[in-house]
Coordinates of C-alpha atoms in Angstrom, one line a residue:
M155 CA 18.1 86.1 104.3
L156 CA 15.7 87.9 106.7
K157 CA 17.1 86.0 109.7
K158 CA 20.7 86.9 108.6
T159 CA 19.7 90.6 108.4
L160 CA 18.2 90.3 111.9
T161 CA 21.4 88.7 113.2
I162 CA 23.5 91.6 111.8
F163 CA 21.1 94.1 113.2
L164 CA 21.1 92.6 116.7
S165 CA 24.8 92.2 116.7
V166 CA 25.2 95.9 115.9
W167 CA 22.7 96.7 118.6
C168 CA 24.5 94.6 121.2
A169 CA 27.8 96.3 120.4
L170 CA 26.2 99.7 120.8
A171 CA 24.6 98.5 124.1
S172 CA 28.0 97.4 125.3
F173 CA 29.5 100.8 124.7
A174 CA 26.6 102.5 126.4
Q175 CA 27.5 100.9 129.7
S176 CA 30.8 102.6 130.5
E177 CA 31.6 100.4 133.5
L178 CA 31.7 97.3 131.3
N179 CA 34.3 96.5 128.7
I180 CA 34.0 94.7 125.4
D181 CA 35.4 91.2 125.2
T182 CA 35.0 88.1 123.1
L183 CA 33.7 84.9 124.6
T184 CA 34.8 81.7 122.9
I185 CA 32.6 78.6 123.6
L186 CA 34.4 75.3 123.8
S187 CA 32.8 72.1 124.9
D188 CA 33.2 68.4 124.1
T189 CA 29.9 67.5 125.8
V190 CA 27.5 65.3 123.8
S191 CA 24.7 67.2 122.1
I192 CA 26.3 70.6 122.8
Y193 CA 27.3 72.4 119.7
Q194 CA 30.0 75.0 119.4
I195 CA 28.8 78.4 118.2
E196 CA 30.7 81.6 117.6
P197 CA 28.8 84.0 119.9
R198 CA 28.5 87.8 119.5
P199 CA 31.0 90.0 121.3
M200 CA 29.9 90.3 124.9
R201 CA 30.8 92.4 127.9
S202 CA 33.7 91.2 130.1
L203 CA 32.5 91.0 133.6
T204 CA 34.3 91.0 136.9
L205 CA 34.0 87.4 138.0
P206 CA 35.8 85.3 140.7
E207 CA 38.7 83.2 139.5
C208 CA 36.6 80.1 140.0
A209 CA 33.9 81.2 137.5
M210 CA 33.7 79.6 134.1
P211 CA 32.5 82.3 131.6
D212 CA 33.4 79.9 128.7
S213 CA 30.4 77.9 129.9
N214 CA 28.0 80.8 129.3
F215 CA 25.8 79.1 126.7
F216 CA 22.7 77.0 126.5
R217 CA 23.3 73.3 126.7
L218 CA 21.1 71.5 124.1
S219 CA 19.2 68.3 124.5
S220 CA 19.6 65.6 121.8
Q221 CA 16.4 66.9 120.1
T222 CA 14.8 70.3 119.8
S223 CA 11.2 70.7 120.5
A224 CA 8.6 71.9 117.9
Q225 CA 7.5 74.4 120.5
M226 CA 11.0 76.1 120.5
Q227 CA 10.8 76.4 116.7
T228 CA 7.4 78.1 117.1
F229 CA 8.8 80.4 119.7
V230 CA 11.7 81.4 117.4
N231 CA 9.3 82.0 114.6
K232 CA 7.2 84.3 116.7
M233 CA 10.4 86.2 117.8
D234 CA 11.3 86.6 114.1
S235 CA 7.9 88.0 113.4
V236 CA 8.2 90.6 116.1
L237 CA 11.7 91.6 115.4
L238 CA 11.6 91.5 111.6
F239 CA 8.1 92.8 110.9
G240 CA 6.9 94.3 114.2
K241 CA 4.0 91.9 114.2
G242 CA 2.5 89.6 116.9
R243 CA 3.0 89.2 120.6
V244 CA 5.6 87.0 122.3
N245 CA 4.9 86.1 126.0
I246 CA 7.8 85.0 128.1
L247 CA 7.3 83.7 131.6
H248 CA 10.1 83.3 134.2
M249 CA 9.4 81.4 137.4
G250 CA 11.4 81.0 140.5
G251 CA 11.8 81.7 144.2
S252 CA 13.3 84.6 146.1
H253 CA 15.9 85.3 143.3
V254 CA 13.0 86.1 141.0
Q255 CA 10.8 87.9 143.6
A256 CA 13.7 90.3 144.1
D257 CA 13.6 91.0 140.4
I258 CA 17.1 92.2 140.0
Y259 CA 18.8 89.8 137.6
T260 CA 15.4 89.2 135.9
H261 CA 15.0 93.0 135.5
I262 CA 18.4 93.2 133.8
F263 CA 17.1 90.5 131.4
R264 CA 13.8 92.4 131.0
Q265 CA 15.5 95.7 130.1
N266 CA 17.7 93.9 127.5
I267 CA 14.7 92.1 126.1
D268 CA 12.6 95.3 126.0
S269 CA 15.4 97.0 124.1
L270 CA 14.9 94.6 121.3
N271 CA 11.3 95.9 121.0
G272 CA 12.6 99.1 119.5
E273 CA 9.7 101.4 118.9
L274 CA 7.2 98.8 119.8
M275 CA 5.4 99.4 123.1
P276 CA 4.2 96.1 124.6
P277 CA 3.0 96.1 128.2
R278 CA 4.9 95.3 131.5
G279 CA 3.1 92.0 131.9
L280 CA 2.3 90.2 135.2
I281 CA 3.2 91.9 138.5
F282 CA 2.2 91.4 142.1
P283 CA 1.9 94.3 144.7
Y284 CA 4.2 92.6 147.2
S285 CA 4.2 95.6 149.6
I286 CA 0.6 95.0 150.5
A287 CA 1.6 91.4 151.4
H288 CA 4.3 92.9 153.7
T289 CA 7.2 91.4 151.8
N290 CA 10.0 92.8 149.6
N291 CA 8.7 94.5 146.4
P292 CA 10.9 94.9 143.3
S293 CA 12.4 98.4 143.1
N294 CA 11.4 98.8 139.4
Y295 CA 7.8 99.6 140.3
K296 CA 6.4 101.2 143.4
V297 CA 3.5 100.2 145.6
R298 CA 1.8 102.3 148.2
Y299 CA -1.2 101.2 150.2
G300 CA -3.6 102.0 153.0
G301 CA -5.8 100.0 155.3
E302 CA -5.2 96.6 156.9
W303 CA -4.0 93.9 154.5
K304 CA -3.0 90.3 155.3
A305 CA -1.1 87.8 153.1
A306 CA -0.7 84.2 152.3
R307 CA 2.0 82.5 150.1
N308 CA 2.5 79.1 148.6
A309 CA 5.9 78.5 150.2
L310 CA 4.2 78.3 153.6
K311 CA 1.4 76.1 152.2
Q312 CA -1.2 78.8 153.0
Y313 CA -4.0 77.6 150.8
F314 CA -7.0 78.6 152.9
L315 CA -7.8 81.1 150.1
P316 CA -7.3 80.0 146.5
Q317 CA -3.8 80.7 145.3
G318 CA -3.3 81.6 141.7
A319 CA -0.3 81.6 139.3
S320 CA 1.5 84.3 141.3
G321 CA 1.8 82.0 144.3
I322 CA 1.1 84.8 146.7
L323 CA -2.0 86.8 147.6
A324 CA -3.1 89.7 149.8
Y325 CA -6.5 90.0 151.3
T326 CA -8.5 92.4 153.4
T327 CA -11.9 93.0 155.0
D328 CA -11.1 96.7 155.7
T329 CA -13.5 99.0 153.9
T330 CA -10.8 101.7 153.8
A331 CA -8.2 99.5 152.1
W332 CA -6.5 100.6 148.9
F333 CA -3.3 100.4 147.0
R334 CA -1.5 102.5 144.4
I335 CA 0.9 101.3 141.6
D336 CA 3.5 103.5 140.0
L337 CA 4.9 101.5 137.0
N338 CA 7.8 104.0 136.5
P339 CA 9.2 105.2 139.8
D340 CA 12.4 106.2 138.0
S341 CA 10.4 109.0 136.2
T342 CA 10.6 107.3 132.8
I343 CA 7.3 106.8 130.9
R344 CA 8.2 103.3 129.5
W345 CA 5.5 101.2 131.1
T346 CA 1.8 102.2 130.7
T347 CA -1.5 100.3 130.5
N348 CA -4.9 100.9 129.0
K349 CA -6.2 97.4 129.8
L350 CA -5.6 96.3 133.4
H351 CA -6.6 92.8 134.6
L352 CA -6.9 92.7 138.4
I353 CA -6.6 89.0 139.3
G354 CA -8.7 88.3 142.4
Q355 CA -12.1 87.9 143.9
S356 CA -14.6 89.1 146.4
T357 CA -15.4 86.0 148.4
S358 CA -19.0 87.0 149.0
N359 CA -19.5 89.2 145.9
R360 CA -20.2 92.2 148.0
C361 CA -17.1 94.2 147.2
T362 CA -16.2 95.8 143.9
P363 CA -12.8 97.2 143.0
I364 CA -12.7 100.7 141.5
L365 CA -9.8 102.0 139.5
Q366 CA -8.9 105.7 139.9
T367 CA -6.4 107.4 137.7
D368 CA -6.9 111.0 138.8
D369 CA -9.2 113.1 141.0
T370 CA -12.1 112.8 138.6
T371 CA -11.7 109.5 136.7
F372 CA -13.1 106.4 138.4
I373 CA -13.5 103.2 136.3
K374 CA -15.7 100.3 137.2
P375 CA -14.6 96.8 136.1
I376 CA -15.9 94.1 133.8
I377 CA -16.2 90.8 135.6
E378 CA -13.8 88.1 134.2
P379 CA -13.2 84.4 135.2
T380 CA -9.9 85.5 136.7
G381 CA -11.3 88.7 138.4
Y382 CA -11.8 92.1 136.9
L383 CA -10.9 94.0 133.7
F384 CA -10.5 97.7 133.6
N385 CA -10.5 99.4 130.2
L386 CA -8.9 102.8 130.5
P387 CA -9.8 105.7 128.2
E388 CA -6.1 106.4 127.8
S389 CA -2.8 104.8 128.8
K390 CA -1.7 105.4 132.4
S391 CA 1.4 104.5 134.4
I392 CA 0.0 105.4 137.8
F393 CA -3.3 104.1 139.1
T394 CA -5.1 103.4 142.4
I395 CA -7.4 100.5 143.3
K396 CA -10.0 101.3 145.9
L397 CA -12.6 98.9 147.3
Q398 CA -16.3 99.6 147.3
F399 CA -18.1 97.4 149.8
D400 CA -21.8 96.8 149.8
T401 CA -22.7 97.8 153.4
S402 CA -26.4 97.4 152.9
A403 CA -26.2 93.6 153.1
E404 CA -27.2 91.9 156.3
Q405 CA -23.7 90.3 156.5
K406 CA -21.6 93.4 156.0
T407 CA -18.2 91.8 156.1
D408 CA -16.5 90.5 152.9
T409 CA -13.0 89.4 152.1
F410 CA -11.4 90.9 149.0
V411 CA -8.4 88.9 147.6
V412 CA -5.7 90.2 145.3
N413 CA -3.8 87.5 143.3
G414 CA -1.9 89.7 140.9
L415 CA -2.2 92.4 138.2
L416 CA -1.7 91.9 134.5
I417 CA -0.5 95.2 133.0
D418 CA -1.7 94.9 129.4
N419 CA -2.4 96.7 126.1
D420 CA -3.0 95.7 122.5
E421 CA 0.5 96.5 121.2
P422 CA 2.8 93.9 119.6
G423 CA 6.2 93.0 121.0
I424 CA 8.0 90.9 123.5
V425 CA 6.4 90.8 127.0
Y426 CA 8.4 89.3 129.9
S427 CA 6.6 88.4 133.1
T428 CA 8.1 87.0 136.3
I429 CA 6.6 84.9 139.1
G430 CA 8.7 84.6 142.2
V431 CA 7.9 83.8 145.9
N432 CA 10.4 83.8 148.7
G433 CA 11.0 80.2 149.8
A434 CA 8.9 78.7 147.0
S435 CA 9.7 75.2 145.7
V436 CA 8.2 73.3 142.8
P437 CA 5.5 71.7 145.0
S438 CA 4.6 75.2 146.3
Y439 CA 3.3 76.1 142.8
L440 CA 1.6 72.7 142.4
G441 CA -0.6 73.6 145.3
C442 CA -2.0 76.7 143.6
V443 CA -5.4 75.6 142.5
N444 CA -6.0 78.6 140.1
F445 CA -2.6 78.3 138.4
E446 CA -4.0 77.3 135.1
R447 CA -6.9 79.7 135.3
D448 CA -4.6 82.7 135.7
L449 CA -2.1 81.5 133.1
N450 CA -4.9 81.6 130.5
L451 CA -4.7 85.4 130.7
F452 CA -1.2 85.5 129.1
K453 CA -0.5 82.1 127.6
P454 CA 3.3 81.9 127.6
D455 CA 5.2 81.1 124.4
L456 CA 8.3 80.5 126.4
A457 CA 8.6 79.5 130.1
I458 CA 12.0 79.9 131.9
F459 CA 12.3 77.8 135.0
A460 CA 14.6 78.7 137.9
I461 CA 12.7 76.9 140.7
G462 CA 14.9 74.5 142.8
I463 CA 17.1 76.3 145.3
N464 CA 14.5 75.7 148.0
D465 CA 13.7 72.1 146.9
A466 CA 17.4 71.3 147.3
T467 CA 17.5 72.2 151.0
A468 CA 15.7 68.9 151.9
S469 CA 17.8 66.2 153.5
N470 CA 16.0 63.6 151.4
F471 CA 16.3 65.5 148.1
T472 CA 16.4 63.2 145.0
D473 CA 16.6 64.1 141.4
S474 CA 13.8 61.6 140.6
L475 CA 11.3 63.4 142.9
F476 CA 12.5 66.7 141.7
V477 CA 11.9 65.7 138.0
A478 CA 8.5 64.2 138.9
N479 CA 7.3 67.5 140.6
Y480 CA 8.6 69.5 137.6
D481 CA 6.8 67.2 135.2
A482 CA 3.5 68.0 136.9
L483 CA 4.2 71.7 136.7
L484 CA 5.2 71.6 133.1
T485 CA 2.1 69.6 132.3
H486 CA -0.1 72.4 133.8
I487 CA 1.6 74.9 131.6
R488 CA 1.2 72.8 128.5
N489 CA -2.5 72.3 129.4
V490 CA -2.9 76.1 129.0
S491 CA -0.3 76.7 126.3
P492 CA 0.5 73.6 124.2
Q493 CA 3.0 75.5 122.1
C494 CA 5.0 76.8 125.1
A495 CA 8.7 76.2 124.8
F496 CA 10.9 75.6 127.9
I497 CA 14.3 76.8 129.2
F498 CA 15.8 75.5 132.5
I499 CA 18.2 77.4 134.7
T500 CA 20.1 75.2 137.2
N501 CA 20.4 76.2 140.8
N502 CA 23.2 78.4 141.9
D503 CA 25.8 76.9 144.2
S504 CA 24.7 77.5 147.8
F505 CA 25.5 76.6 151.5
K506 CA 23.4 75.4 154.4
R507 CA 23.4 77.1 157.7
I508 CA 24.2 74.6 160.5
R509 CA 24.5 77.0 163.3
R510 CA 25.2 80.7 163.9
S511 CA 27.9 81.9 161.5
K512 CA 28.7 78.3 160.5
Y513 CA 27.8 77.1 157.0
T514 CA 28.5 74.0 155.0
V515 CA 28.3 73.5 151.2
N516 CA 25.0 72.1 150.0
K517 CA 26.0 69.1 148.0
N518 CA 22.4 68.7 146.8
G519 CA 23.4 71.3 144.2
L520 CA 25.0 68.5 142.2
I521 CA 21.8 66.4 142.4
A522 CA 19.7 69.4 141.3
Q523 CA 22.1 70.1 138.4
H524 CA 21.6 66.5 137.2
G525 CA 17.9 66.8 137.7
F526 CA 17.7 69.9 135.4
Y527 CA 19.6 68.0 132.7
M528 CA 17.2 65.1 133.0
L529 CA 14.3 67.5 132.6
A530 CA 16.0 69.2 129.6
E531 CA 16.4 65.8 127.8
K532 CA 12.9 64.7 128.7
W533 CA 11.3 67.9 127.5
N534 CA 13.7 68.6 124.6
A535 CA 14.7 72.0 126.1
P536 CA 18.0 73.9 126.6
V537 CA 19.7 74.3 130.0
W538 CA 21.6 77.3 131.2
D539 CA 24.0 75.9 133.7
L540 CA 24.5 78.6 136.3
F541 CA 25.9 76.1 138.8
E542 CA 28.8 75.4 136.4
I543 CA 29.2 79.0 135.3
M544 CA 29.7 80.0 139.0
G545 CA 32.5 77.5 139.3
G546 CA 30.6 74.4 140.7
L547 CA 30.4 73.1 144.2
G548 CA 31.7 75.5 146.9
S549 CA 32.0 78.4 144.5
M550 CA 29.5 80.6 146.4
Q551 CA 32.1 81.3 149.0
K552 CA 34.4 82.8 146.4
W553 CA 31.5 84.9 145.0
Q554 CA 30.9 86.2 148.6
N555 CA 34.6 86.9 149.0
N556 CA 34.3 89.1 145.8
H557 CA 31.3 90.9 147.3
L558 CA 29.0 89.3 144.7
A559 CA 27.0 87.1 147.2
Q560 CA 25.4 87.7 150.6
K561 CA 26.5 86.3 153.9
D562 CA 23.8 83.6 153.8
K563 CA 25.7 82.1 150.8
V564 CA 22.4 81.5 149.0
H565 CA 21.5 85.0 147.6
F566 CA 23.6 87.4 145.6
T567 CA 24.4 91.1 146.1
R568 CA 22.9 93.6 143.6
E569 CA 26.1 93.5 141.6
G570 CA 26.1 89.7 141.6
Y571 CA 22.6 89.5 140.4
S572 CA 23.3 92.1 137.8
I573 CA 26.2 90.0 136.4
I574 CA 23.9 86.9 136.3
G575 CA 21.2 88.8 134.5
Q576 CA 23.6 90.0 131.9
L577 CA 25.2 86.6 131.4
F578 CA 21.8 85.0 131.0
F579 CA 20.7 87.5 128.4
D580 CA 24.0 87.1 126.4
A581 CA 23.5 83.3 126.4
F582 CA 19.8 83.7 125.5
L583 CA 20.5 86.0 122.6
N584 CA 23.4 83.9 121.3
Y585 CA 21.1 80.9 121.3
Y586 CA 18.3 82.7 119.4
L587 CA 20.6 84.2 116.8
N588 CA 22.3 80.9 116.2
Y589 CA 19.1 78.8 116.4
D590 CA 19.1 77.8 112.8
I591 CA 22.7 76.7 112.9
L592 CA 22.2 74.6 116.0
T593 CA 19.1 72.8 114.8
E594 CA 20.8 71.8 111.5
Q595 CA 23.4 69.7 113.3

């Protein structure tokens, strides 16, 4: 009865959300499939989106494995607890490459997920100050910095300093270095923190980060296994990290490493964190020696995997090796969070550049698609088949023709990413609302 009440509430909420976005119209999506182990459900009304003719919006649902994992049931129960009673914390982790680092379609998903929190005020979750690593930072939080910073990332196999779960780090020996985070550059006050974890280290223990929130408030950290914990006297959305070097030591140089920031508080609700690195493949994350250490800070209840677009560029790409690499990554996550459920997102269709202004369709997209289905069956997890929804092999060209994809035929435009983010949320919410029906079959 309670779940039915929740379904009605969320359906009403979704309808109101649809009307709130004037550029999108209300439409009804009917799911039809004769694929084995994929059940027909009647989804909630969703927005009709401007898609290329090749796209298959009727495929916008989660494909189910022959069995459902106990971990997914645990995740659904935790979601129920938050949404019905306002109790508990649900941690969702979404991993990928450049699509996720850009944080456009993932931020659409985040905003929708956060809307479900209602009056609950959970934190922003894991972020990385990409600007200090001299790479593109998501537009939904702003980073300013000073001093000289250098960077390393897992995609380039730069492991000379220990990589953590973020797959990217910034480091400095500059005693004047600092960085500033504004969690709400759009002037809202949605994201704040009173418990900030700075994931990182001083390689010689002669540098201490200091958190500054205003002209008179300077907070020293508590040392943690992952780095430093700052307990703030009140919640803040803007803060600065400065570095205090011990210059009295004989060896006055030290390297300070930033692996990420966990924006935290003690409030219940759904927290959605993303990890994305330009060019990253599954093996890129396997090389991060502190991956499990960092993940212990926010043990995920659900991990969404969208890594694969860079794996599939290899000429010797095989689904068996792809699955084996993923198996190792999933094992790392289950080592930290045994009750973590999984969702897989297939690669988008893409092209390979063979010479200037000349591209050819990447047929490895079909192999990757099959690999994701193998993983889903092996780990009893659902698949969201973006490759099929786009229209399959070669469809990226039509998305580009419709100004939804970029000229490299790998990445999307902001509008394209926005559509993908909304489609994914619709499929996710339909799956959650109909979970009991699906698992009864």
